[in-house]
Coordinates of C-alpha atoms in Angstrom, one line a residue:
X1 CA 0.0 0.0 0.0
X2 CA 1.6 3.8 -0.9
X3 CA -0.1 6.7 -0.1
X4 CA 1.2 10.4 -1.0
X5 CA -0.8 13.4 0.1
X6 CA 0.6 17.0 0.5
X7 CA -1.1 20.2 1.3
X8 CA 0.2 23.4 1.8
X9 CA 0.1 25.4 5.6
X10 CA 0.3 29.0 5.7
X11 CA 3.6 28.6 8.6
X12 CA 7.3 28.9 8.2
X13 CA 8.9 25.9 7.8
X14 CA 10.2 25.6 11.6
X15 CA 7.1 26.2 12.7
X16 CA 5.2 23.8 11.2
X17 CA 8.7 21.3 11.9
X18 CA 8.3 21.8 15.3
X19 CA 4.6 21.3 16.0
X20 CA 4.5 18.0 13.9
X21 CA 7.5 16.6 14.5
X22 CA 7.2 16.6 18.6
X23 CA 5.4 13.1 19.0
X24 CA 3.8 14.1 22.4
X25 CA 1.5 16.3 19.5
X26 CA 0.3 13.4 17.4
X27 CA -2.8 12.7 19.3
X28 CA -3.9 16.4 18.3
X29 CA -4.2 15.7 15.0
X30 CA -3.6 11.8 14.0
X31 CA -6.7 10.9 14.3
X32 CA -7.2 7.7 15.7
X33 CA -3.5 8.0 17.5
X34 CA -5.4 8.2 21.3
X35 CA -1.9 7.8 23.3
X36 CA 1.9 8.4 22.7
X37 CA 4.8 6.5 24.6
X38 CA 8.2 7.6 24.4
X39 CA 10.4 4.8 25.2
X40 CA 13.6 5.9 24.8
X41 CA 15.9 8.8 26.7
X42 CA 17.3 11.7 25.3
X43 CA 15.7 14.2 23.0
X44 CA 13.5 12.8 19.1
X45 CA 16.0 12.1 17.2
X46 CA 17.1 9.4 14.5
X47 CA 16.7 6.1 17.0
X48 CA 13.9 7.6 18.9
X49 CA 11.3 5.0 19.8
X50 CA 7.7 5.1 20.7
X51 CA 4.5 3.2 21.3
X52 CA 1.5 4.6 20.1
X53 CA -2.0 3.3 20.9
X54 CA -4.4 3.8 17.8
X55 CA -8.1 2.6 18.1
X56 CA -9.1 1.1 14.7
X57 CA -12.3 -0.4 13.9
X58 CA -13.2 -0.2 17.7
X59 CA -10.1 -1.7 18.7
X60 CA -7.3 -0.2 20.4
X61 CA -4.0 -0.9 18.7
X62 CA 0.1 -1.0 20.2
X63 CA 2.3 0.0 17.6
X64 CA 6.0 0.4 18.5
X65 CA 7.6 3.0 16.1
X66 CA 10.6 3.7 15.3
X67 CA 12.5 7.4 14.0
X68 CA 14.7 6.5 11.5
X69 CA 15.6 9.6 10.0
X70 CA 15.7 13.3 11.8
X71 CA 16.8 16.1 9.2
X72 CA 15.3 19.5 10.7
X73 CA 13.3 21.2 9.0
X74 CA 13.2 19.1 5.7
X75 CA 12.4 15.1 6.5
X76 CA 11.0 13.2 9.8
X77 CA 10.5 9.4 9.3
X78 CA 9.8 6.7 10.8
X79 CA 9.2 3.0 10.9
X80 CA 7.5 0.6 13.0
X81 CA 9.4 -1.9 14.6
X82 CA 6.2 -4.3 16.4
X83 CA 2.8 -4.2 16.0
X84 CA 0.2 -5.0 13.8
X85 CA 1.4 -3.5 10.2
X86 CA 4.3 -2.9 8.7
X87 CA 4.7 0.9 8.0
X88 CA 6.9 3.4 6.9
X89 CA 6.0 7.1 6.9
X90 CA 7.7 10.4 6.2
X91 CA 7.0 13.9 6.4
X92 CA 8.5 16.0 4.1
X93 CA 8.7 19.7 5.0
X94 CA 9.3 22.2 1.7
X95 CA 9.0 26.2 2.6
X96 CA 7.0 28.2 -0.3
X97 CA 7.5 32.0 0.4
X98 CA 6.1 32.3 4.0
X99 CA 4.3 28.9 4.0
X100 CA 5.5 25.6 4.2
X101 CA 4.1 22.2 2.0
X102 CA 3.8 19.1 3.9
X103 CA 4.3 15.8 1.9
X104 CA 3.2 12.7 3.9
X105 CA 4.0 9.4 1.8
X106 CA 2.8 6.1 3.8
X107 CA 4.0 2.4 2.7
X108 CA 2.9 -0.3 4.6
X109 CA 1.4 -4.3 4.6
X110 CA -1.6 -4.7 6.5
X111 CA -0.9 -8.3 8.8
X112 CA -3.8 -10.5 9.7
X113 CA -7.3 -9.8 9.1
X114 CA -6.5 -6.1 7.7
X115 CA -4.7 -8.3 4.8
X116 CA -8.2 -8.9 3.2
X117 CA -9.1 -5.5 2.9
X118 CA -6.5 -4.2 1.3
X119 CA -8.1 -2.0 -1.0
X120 CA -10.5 -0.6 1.3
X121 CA -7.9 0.2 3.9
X122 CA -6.1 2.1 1.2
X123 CA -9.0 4.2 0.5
X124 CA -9.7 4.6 4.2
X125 CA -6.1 5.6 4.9
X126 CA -5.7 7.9 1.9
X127 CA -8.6 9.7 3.2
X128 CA -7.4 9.3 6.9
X129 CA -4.0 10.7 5.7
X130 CA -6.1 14.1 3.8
X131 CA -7.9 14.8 6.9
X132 CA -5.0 14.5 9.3
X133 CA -3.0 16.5 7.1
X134 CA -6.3 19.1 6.6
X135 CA -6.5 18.9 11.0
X136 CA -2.5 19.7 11.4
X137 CA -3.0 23.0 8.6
X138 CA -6.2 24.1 10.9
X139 CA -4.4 23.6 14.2
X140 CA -0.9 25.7 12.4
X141 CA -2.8 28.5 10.9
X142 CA -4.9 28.8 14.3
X143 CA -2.0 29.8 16.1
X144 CA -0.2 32.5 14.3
X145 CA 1.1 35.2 16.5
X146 CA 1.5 32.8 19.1
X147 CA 2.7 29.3 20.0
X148 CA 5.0 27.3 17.4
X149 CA 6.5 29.9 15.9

């Protein structure tokens, strides 16, 4: 499964970095992401890992995640490392003039049960991914003059 979805936020660059890129935010606007885990010392960086609890079709989900690349303010990705799909995501940070265009590309395999449906769950993700994506540029352009940035 591979997903691309962009959209552009009216922030600088290290603004929108910093808001999306701080894990303890995720629950804000990954929408079915209802807890975040940091299990790991030190600062997010490359090696960083965390669990993050997801409810999916009712269910609540442990995903173990792992940051596998750290580049401020360009690319954030990650991997996960136990759970119940195999994913790779990255956010890819672009600045145009004063705003800043957000690239989310997901590849995964849905394990188990979630294997069958894996053209709906594409077209639910996809969508997932837009509305995420539409929820972080709401939560950024809500807070110029103050807070990140």
């Amino acid at each position: 499964m591979h997903i691309e979805e962009s959209i552009l936020i009216d922030r600088p660059i290290e603004a929108v970095w910093e808001y999306t890129t701080d894990i303890h935010n995720f629950p804000q606007w990954q929408t079915d992401v209802k807890e975040i885990r940091k299990l790991t010392e030190g600062p997010v960086g490359a090696g960083t890992r965390a669990v993050d609890v997801r409810e999916m079709f009712g269910r609540k989900m442990e995903q173990t995640m792992e940051i596998t690349t750290f580049d401020p303010p360009h690319r954030f990705e990650a991997r996960s490392v136990e759970g119940p799909m195999e994913v790779e995501v990255a956010y890819l940070f672009e600045p145009a003039g004063d705003s800043t265009r957000v690239k989310t590309v997901v590849d995964g395999e849905p394990g188990g049960l979630f294997k069958l449906a894996g053209p709906v769950l594409k077209m639910m993700a996809s969508r997932q991914t837009r509305g995420e994506l539409g929820k972080l540029k709401e939560i950024l352009e809500g807070q110029k003059g103050g807070g990140y940035g």
